[in-house]
CSV table of C-alpha atoms in Angstrom, one decimal:
chain,number,residue,atom,x,y,z
A,1,UNK,CA,-145.3,87.4,215.0
A,2,UNK,CA,-144.5,89.9,212.6
A,3,UNK,CA,-141.0,91.0,213.6
A,4,UNK,CA,-141.5,94.4,212.4
A,5,UNK,CA,-145.1,95.9,213.0
A,6,UNK,CA,-145.2,98.8,210.8
A,7,UNK,CA,-145.5,96.1,207.8
A,8,UNK,CA,-148.3,94.1,209.5
A,9,UNK,CA,-151.9,94.0,207.5
A,10,UNK,CA,-153.7,92.9,204.6
A,11,UNK,CA,-152.3,95.8,202.6
A,12,UNK,CA,-148.5,94.5,202.9
A,13,UNK,CA,-149.4,91.1,202.9
A,14,UNK,CA,-150.8,92.0,199.3
A,15,UNK,CA,-148.1,94.0,198.2
A,16,UNK,CA,-145.6,91.2,199.0
A,17,UNK,CA,-147.7,88.6,197.4
A,18,UNK,CA,-148.1,90.6,193.9
A,19,UNK,CA,-144.3,91.5,194.0
A,20,UNK,CA,-143.7,87.7,194.7
A,21,UNK,CA,-145.7,86.8,191.5
A,22,UNK,CA,-143.8,89.7,189.4
A,23,UNK,CA,-140.6,88.7,190.7
A,24,UNK,CA,-141.1,85.4,190.1
A,25,UNK,CA,-142.5,85.2,186.3
A,26,UNK,CA,-140.1,87.8,185.4
A,27,UNK,CA,-137.0,85.4,186.5
A,28,UNK,CA,-138.5,82.2,185.2
A,29,UNK,CA,-139.1,84.5,181.3
A,30,UNK,CA,-135.7,85.7,182.0
A,31,UNK,CA,-134.6,82.1,182.6
A,32,UNK,CA,-135.6,81.0,179.1
A,33,UNK,CA,-135.4,84.1,176.9
A,34,UNK,CA,-132.3,86.1,178.0
A,35,UNK,CA,-129.0,84.7,176.5
A,36,UNK,CA,-127.0,83.6,179.6
A,37,UNK,CA,-124.3,82.6,177.3
A,38,UNK,CA,-122.9,79.7,179.1
A,39,UNK,CA,-121.8,82.0,181.9
A,40,UNK,CA,-122.5,80.9,185.5
A,41,UNK,CA,-122.6,84.7,187.3
A,42,UNK,CA,-125.4,85.4,184.6
A,43,UNK,CA,-127.5,82.0,185.9
A,44,UNK,CA,-127.1,83.2,189.6
A,45,UNK,CA,-128.1,86.5,189.1
A,46,UNK,CA,-131.6,84.7,187.6
A,47,UNK,CA,-131.5,82.2,190.5
A,48,UNK,CA,-130.9,85.1,192.7
A,49,UNK,CA,-134.1,87.0,191.7
A,50,UNK,CA,-136.0,83.4,192.3
A,51,UNK,CA,-135.0,83.5,195.5
A,52,UNK,CA,-136.3,86.8,196.2
A,53,UNK,CA,-139.6,85.4,194.5
A,54,UNK,CA,-140.0,82.8,197.3
A,55,UNK,CA,-139.0,85.4,200.0
A,56,UNK,CA,-141.6,87.9,198.9
A,57,UNK,CA,-144.2,85.2,198.5
A,58,UNK,CA,-143.2,83.6,202.4
A,59,UNK,CA,-143.6,87.2,203.8
A,60,UNK,CA,-146.8,87.4,202.1
A,61,UNK,CA,-148.1,84.4,203.3
A,62,UNK,CA,-146.8,85.2,207.2
A,63,UNK,CA,-148.8,88.4,206.7
A,64,UNK,CA,-152.2,86.6,205.6
A,65,UNK,CA,-152.0,84.1,208.6
A,66,UNK,CA,-151.4,87.2,211.0
A,67,UNK,CA,-154.7,88.4,209.8
A,68,UNK,CA,-157.4,85.7,209.5
A,69,UNK,CA,-157.1,85.2,206.2
A,70,UNK,CA,-156.7,82.7,203.3
A,71,UNK,CA,-153.3,83.0,201.5
A,72,UNK,CA,-153.9,84.7,198.2
A,73,UNK,CA,-153.2,82.6,195.0
A,74,UNK,CA,-150.8,85.2,193.8
A,75,UNK,CA,-148.6,84.9,196.9
A,76,UNK,CA,-148.6,80.7,196.3
A,77,UNK,CA,-148.2,81.1,192.6
A,78,UNK,CA,-144.9,83.6,193.0
A,79,UNK,CA,-143.2,81.2,195.3
A,80,UNK,CA,-143.8,78.1,193.1
A,81,UNK,CA,-142.4,80.1,190.2
A,82,UNK,CA,-139.6,80.9,192.3
A,83,UNK,CA,-139.1,77.4,193.0
A,84,UNK,CA,-138.8,76.9,189.6
A,85,UNK,CA,-136.5,79.4,188.5
A,86,UNK,CA,-134.0,78.1,191.3
A,87,UNK,CA,-134.3,74.4,190.4
A,88,UNK,CA,-133.8,75.3,186.6
A,89,UNK,CA,-131.3,77.7,186.9
A,90,UNK,CA,-129.5,74.7,189.5
A,91,UNK,CA,-129.7,72.9,186.7
A,92,UNK,CA,-128.3,75.2,184.0
A,93,UNK,CA,-125.3,75.8,186.4
A,94,UNK,CA,-124.8,72.2,186.8
A,95,UNK,CA,-124.9,71.9,183.0
A,96,UNK,CA,-122.6,75.1,182.7
A,97,UNK,CA,-119.6,73.2,184.9
A,98,UNK,CA,-119.9,70.0,183.8
A,99,UNK,CA,-119.3,71.4,179.8
A,100,UNK,CA,-116.8,73.7,180.8
A,101,UNK,CA,-114.7,70.9,183.1
A,102,UNK,CA,-115.7,67.8,181.2
A,103,UNK,CA,-116.4,68.7,177.8
A,104,UNK,CA,-119.7,66.8,178.2
A,105,UNK,CA,-122.6,69.0,177.0
A,106,UNK,CA,-126.0,68.1,178.5
A,107,UNK,CA,-129.3,69.1,177.0
A,108,UNK,CA,-129.7,72.9,177.6
A,109,UNK,CA,-131.9,75.3,176.3
A,110,UNK,CA,-130.6,77.2,173.4
A,111,UNK,CA,-130.7,80.8,174.7
A,112,UNK,CA,-128.4,79.3,177.4
A,113,UNK,CA,-125.7,78.6,175.3
A,114,UNK,CA,-126.3,81.9,172.4
A,115,UNK,CA,-123.5,84.4,172.6
A,116,UNK,CA,-124.5,88.1,173.0
A,117,UNK,CA,-122.4,90.0,170.1
A,118,UNK,CA,-119.3,91.6,172.0
A,119,UNK,CA,-120.0,89.5,175.2
A,120,UNK,CA,-118.2,86.8,176.3
A,121,UNK,CA,-118.0,83.4,174.5
A,122,UNK,CA,-119.0,80.8,176.9
A,123,UNK,CA,-119.1,77.4,176.1
A,124,UNK,CA,-118.3,76.3,172.4
A,125,UNK,CA,-120.8,73.6,171.3
């Protein structure tokens, strides 16, 4: 049962599915292209958008099942991209915390330790 009947139907299912795909792709691209500067807060923001991609994908899935149709590929792909983003950002957050507390540097993507000009310093590698 869909809790809000005014968002039921195939149109809303497609909206939630495409939004999930956009958020998942954008969050995963941000995870590997934007400079996180070794900051846990920046990592949490990217993971937050990955979580939104998962949520929108699951909302689309519920609406597709309410109408007797298969779940669209873009809703499933958006959910998978959100899960991958959350996993990658969880690793990044743990790597930042370990590097900051013990000095042990785990393998990281180059943009994770890149310093933004005029921004916080982050991890000194």
